[in-house]
N, CA, C and O of each residue as an XYZ file, in Angstrom:
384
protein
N     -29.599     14.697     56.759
C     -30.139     14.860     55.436
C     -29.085     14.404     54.425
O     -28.032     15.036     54.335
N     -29.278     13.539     53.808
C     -28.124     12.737     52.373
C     -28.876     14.217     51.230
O     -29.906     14.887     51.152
N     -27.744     14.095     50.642
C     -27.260     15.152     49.253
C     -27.859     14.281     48.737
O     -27.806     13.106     49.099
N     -28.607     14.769     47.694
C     -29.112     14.427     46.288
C     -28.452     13.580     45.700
O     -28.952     12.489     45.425
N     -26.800     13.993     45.280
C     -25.845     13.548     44.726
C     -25.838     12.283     45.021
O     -25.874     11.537     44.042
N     -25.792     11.633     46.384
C     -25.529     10.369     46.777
C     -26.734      9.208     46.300
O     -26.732      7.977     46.318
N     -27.894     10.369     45.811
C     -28.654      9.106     45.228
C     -28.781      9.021     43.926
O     -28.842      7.992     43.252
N     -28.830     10.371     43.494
C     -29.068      9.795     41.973
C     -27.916     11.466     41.235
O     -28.226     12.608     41.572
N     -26.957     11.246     40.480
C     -26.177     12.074     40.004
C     -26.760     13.168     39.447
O     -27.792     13.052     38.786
N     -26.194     14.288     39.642
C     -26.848     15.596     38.520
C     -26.233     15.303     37.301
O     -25.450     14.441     36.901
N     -27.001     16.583     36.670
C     -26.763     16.377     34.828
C     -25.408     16.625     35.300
O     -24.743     15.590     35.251
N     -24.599     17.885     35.850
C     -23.516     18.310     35.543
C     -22.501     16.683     36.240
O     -21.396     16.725     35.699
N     -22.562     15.878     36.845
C     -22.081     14.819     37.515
C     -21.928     13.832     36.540
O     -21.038     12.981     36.512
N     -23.072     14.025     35.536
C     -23.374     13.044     34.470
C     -22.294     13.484     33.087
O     -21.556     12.730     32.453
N     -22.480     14.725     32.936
C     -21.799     14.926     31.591
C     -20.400     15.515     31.623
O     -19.770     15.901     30.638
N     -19.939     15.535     33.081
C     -18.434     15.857     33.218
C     -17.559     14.671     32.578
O     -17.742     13.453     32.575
N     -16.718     15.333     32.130
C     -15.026     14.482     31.251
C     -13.989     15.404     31.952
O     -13.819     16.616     31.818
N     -13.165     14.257     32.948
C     -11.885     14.984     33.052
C     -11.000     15.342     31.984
O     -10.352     16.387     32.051
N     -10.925     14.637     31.093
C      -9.849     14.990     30.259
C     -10.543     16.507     29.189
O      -9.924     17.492     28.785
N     -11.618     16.237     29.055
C     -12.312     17.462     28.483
C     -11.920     18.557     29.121
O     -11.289     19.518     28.679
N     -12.380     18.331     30.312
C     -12.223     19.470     31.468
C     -10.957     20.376     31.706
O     -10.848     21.593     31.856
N      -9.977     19.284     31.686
C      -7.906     19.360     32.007
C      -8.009     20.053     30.169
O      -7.714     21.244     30.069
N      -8.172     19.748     29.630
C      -7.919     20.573     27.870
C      -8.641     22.032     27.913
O      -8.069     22.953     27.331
N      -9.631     22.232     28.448
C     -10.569     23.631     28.462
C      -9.688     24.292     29.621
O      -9.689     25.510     29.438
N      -9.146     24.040     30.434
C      -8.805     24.419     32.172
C      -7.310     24.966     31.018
O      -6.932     26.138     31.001
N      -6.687     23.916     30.196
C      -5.240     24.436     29.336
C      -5.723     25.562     28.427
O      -5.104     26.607     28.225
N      -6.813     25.252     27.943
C      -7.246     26.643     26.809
C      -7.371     27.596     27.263
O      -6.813     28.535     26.695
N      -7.872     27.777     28.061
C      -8.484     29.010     28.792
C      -6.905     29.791     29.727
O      -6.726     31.003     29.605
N      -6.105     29.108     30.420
C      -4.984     29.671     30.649
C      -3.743     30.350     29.279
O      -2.836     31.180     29.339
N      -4.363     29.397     28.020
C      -3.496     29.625     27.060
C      -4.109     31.522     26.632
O      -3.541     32.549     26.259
N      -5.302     31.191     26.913
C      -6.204     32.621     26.617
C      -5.839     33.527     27.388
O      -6.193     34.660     27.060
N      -5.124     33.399     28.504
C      -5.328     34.231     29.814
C      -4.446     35.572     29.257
O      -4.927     36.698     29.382
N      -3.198     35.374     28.672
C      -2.972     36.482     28.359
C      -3.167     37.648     27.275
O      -2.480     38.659     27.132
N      -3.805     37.410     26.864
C      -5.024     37.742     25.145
C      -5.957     38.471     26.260
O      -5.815     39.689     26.158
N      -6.703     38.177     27.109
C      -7.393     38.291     28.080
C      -7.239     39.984     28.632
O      -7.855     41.030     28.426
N      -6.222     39.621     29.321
C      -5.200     40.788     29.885
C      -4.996     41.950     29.298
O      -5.265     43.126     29.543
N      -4.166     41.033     28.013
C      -4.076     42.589     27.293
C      -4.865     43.123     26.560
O      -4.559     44.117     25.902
N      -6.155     42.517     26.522
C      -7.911     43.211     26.195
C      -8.140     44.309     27.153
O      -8.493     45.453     26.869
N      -7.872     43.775     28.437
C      -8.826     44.354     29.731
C      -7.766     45.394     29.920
O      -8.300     46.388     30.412
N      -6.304     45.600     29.704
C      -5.082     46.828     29.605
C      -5.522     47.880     28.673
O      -5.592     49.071     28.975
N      -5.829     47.352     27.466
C      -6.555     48.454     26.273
C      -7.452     49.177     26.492
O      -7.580     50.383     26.281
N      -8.480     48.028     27.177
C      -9.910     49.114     27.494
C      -9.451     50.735     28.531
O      -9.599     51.954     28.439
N      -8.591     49.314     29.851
C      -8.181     50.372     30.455
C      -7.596     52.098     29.946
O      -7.930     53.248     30.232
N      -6.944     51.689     29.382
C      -6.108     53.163     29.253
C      -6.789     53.750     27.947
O      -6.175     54.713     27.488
N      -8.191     53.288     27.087
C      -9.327     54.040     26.099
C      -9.072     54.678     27.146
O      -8.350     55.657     27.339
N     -10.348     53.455     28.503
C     -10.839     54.772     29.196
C     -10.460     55.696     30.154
O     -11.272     56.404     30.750
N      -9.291     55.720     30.326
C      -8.399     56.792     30.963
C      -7.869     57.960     30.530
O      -7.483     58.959     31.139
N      -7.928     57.564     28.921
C      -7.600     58.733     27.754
C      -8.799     59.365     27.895
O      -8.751     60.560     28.182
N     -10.062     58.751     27.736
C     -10.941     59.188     27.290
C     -11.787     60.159     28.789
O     -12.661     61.026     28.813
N     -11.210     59.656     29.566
C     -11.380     61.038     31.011
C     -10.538     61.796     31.139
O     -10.574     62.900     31.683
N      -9.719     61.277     30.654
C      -8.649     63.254     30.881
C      -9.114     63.713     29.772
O      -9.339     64.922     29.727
N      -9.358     62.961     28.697
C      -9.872     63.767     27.637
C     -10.920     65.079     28.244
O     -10.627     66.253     28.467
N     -12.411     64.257     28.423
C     -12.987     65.159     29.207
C     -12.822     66.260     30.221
O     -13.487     67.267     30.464
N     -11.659     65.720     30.767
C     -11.125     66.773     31.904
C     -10.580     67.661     31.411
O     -10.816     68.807     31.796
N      -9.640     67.390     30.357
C      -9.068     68.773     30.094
C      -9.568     69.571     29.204
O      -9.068     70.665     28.942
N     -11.147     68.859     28.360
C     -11.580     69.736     27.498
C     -12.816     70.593     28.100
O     -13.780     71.053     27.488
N     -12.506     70.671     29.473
C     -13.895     71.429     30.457
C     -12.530     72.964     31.073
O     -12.769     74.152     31.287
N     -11.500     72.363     31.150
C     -10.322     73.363     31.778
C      -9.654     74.540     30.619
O      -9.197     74.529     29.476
N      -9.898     75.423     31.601
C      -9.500     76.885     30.515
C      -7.773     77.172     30.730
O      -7.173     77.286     31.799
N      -7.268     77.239     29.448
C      -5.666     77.403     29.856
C      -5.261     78.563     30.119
O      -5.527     79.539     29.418
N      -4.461     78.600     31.324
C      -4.578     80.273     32.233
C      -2.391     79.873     31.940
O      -1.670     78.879     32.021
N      -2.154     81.743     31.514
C      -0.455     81.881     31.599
C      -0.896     83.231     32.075
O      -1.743     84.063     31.749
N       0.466     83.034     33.404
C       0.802     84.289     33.748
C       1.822     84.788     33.365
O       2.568     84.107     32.662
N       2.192     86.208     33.728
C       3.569     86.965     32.489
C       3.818     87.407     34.118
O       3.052     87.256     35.070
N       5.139     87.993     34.078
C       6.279     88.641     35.168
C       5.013     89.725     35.668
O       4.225     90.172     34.834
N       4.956     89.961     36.626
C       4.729     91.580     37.019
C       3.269     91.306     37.202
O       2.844     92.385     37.612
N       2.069     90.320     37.119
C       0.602     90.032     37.256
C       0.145     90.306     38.113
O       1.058     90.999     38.562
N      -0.788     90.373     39.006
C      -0.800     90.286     40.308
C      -2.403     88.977     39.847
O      -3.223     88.929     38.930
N      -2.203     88.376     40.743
C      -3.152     87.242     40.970
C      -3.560     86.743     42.439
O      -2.964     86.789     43.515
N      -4.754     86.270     42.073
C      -5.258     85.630     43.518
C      -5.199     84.448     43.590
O      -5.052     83.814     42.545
N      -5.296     83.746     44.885
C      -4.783     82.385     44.862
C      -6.038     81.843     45.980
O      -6.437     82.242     47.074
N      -6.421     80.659     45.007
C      -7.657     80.086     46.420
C      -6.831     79.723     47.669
O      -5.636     79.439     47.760
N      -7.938     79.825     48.749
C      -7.349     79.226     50.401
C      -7.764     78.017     50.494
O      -8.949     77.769     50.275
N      -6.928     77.093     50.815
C      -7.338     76.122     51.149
C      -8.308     75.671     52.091
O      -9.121     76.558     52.352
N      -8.467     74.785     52.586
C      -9.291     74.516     53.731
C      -8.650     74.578     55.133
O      -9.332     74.891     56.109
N      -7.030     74.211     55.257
C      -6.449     74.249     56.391
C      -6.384     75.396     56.874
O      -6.275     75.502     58.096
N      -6.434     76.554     56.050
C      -5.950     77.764     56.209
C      -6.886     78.921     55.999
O      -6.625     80.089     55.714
N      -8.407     78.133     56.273
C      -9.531     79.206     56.248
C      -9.958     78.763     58.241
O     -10.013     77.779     58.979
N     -10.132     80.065     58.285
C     -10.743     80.278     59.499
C     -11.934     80.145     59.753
O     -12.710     81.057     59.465
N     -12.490     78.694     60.504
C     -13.612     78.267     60.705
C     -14.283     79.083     61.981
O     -15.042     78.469     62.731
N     -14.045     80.210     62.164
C     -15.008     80.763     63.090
C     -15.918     82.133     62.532
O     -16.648     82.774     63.287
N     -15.744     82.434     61.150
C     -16.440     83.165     60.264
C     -17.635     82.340     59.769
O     -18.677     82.939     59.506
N     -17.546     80.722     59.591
C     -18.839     80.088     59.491
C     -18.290     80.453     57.647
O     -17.138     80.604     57.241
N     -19.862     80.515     56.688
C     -19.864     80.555     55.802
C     -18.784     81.678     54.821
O     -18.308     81.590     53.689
N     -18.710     82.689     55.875
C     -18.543     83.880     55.655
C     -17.007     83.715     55.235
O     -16.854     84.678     54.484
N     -15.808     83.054     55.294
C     -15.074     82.819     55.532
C     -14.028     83.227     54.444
O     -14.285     82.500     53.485
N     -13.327     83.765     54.231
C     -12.337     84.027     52.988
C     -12.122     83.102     52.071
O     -11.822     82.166     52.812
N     -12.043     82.585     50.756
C     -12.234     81.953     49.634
C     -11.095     82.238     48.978
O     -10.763     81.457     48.086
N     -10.439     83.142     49.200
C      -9.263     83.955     48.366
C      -7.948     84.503     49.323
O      -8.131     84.710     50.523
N      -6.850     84.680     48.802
C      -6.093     85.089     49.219
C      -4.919     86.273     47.968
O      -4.563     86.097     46.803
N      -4.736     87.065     48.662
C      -3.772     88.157     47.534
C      -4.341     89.461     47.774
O      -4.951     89.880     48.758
N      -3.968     90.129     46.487
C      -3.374     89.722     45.114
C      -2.151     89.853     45.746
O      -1.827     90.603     46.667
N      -1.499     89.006     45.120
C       0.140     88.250     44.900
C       0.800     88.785     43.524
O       0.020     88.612     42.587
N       2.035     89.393     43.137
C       2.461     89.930     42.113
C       3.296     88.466     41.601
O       3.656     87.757     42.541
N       3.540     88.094     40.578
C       4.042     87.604     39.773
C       5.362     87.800     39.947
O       5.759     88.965     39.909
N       6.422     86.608     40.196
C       7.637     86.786     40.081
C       8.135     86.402     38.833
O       9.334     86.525     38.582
């Protein structure tokens, strides 16, 4: 099967200019770093703008000397043969 190309040129075959082409291929690298530091800005909006969220959902907890507090269990350290039932908590722990 012969390519199209070999018989009759496409538009884009037709209206290509190297030297056009080599000047846009220079512009566009001249752009590249304008580019960058667009796509850096957005970045770190939107990185502000999720901790934002994160920390405006989080309640600020201080403990004082002498508290006693509970401390979640992790997962390594819950005993999977209680099933659901399983401890969630650990303590109370006094405050050093």
């Amino acid at each position: 099967m012969i390519p199209v190309e070999v018989g009759e040129p496409s538009y884009r075959r037709l209206t290509f200019h190297k030297e056009q082409n080599e000047g846009e291929l220079r512009n566009e690298l001249d752009s590249l770093d304008e580019v960058r530091n667009l796509a850096m800005i957005k970045e770190k909006v939107c990185k502000l703008h999720a901790s934002w969220r994160y920390n405006s959902k989080m309640k600020p907890r201080s403990f004082h000397e002498g508290d006693l507090i509970w401390r979640a269990t992790g997962e390594a350290k819950k005993d999977t043969s209680a099933g659901k039932f399983t401890v969630n908590w650990e303590g109370p722990f006094r405050v050093v």
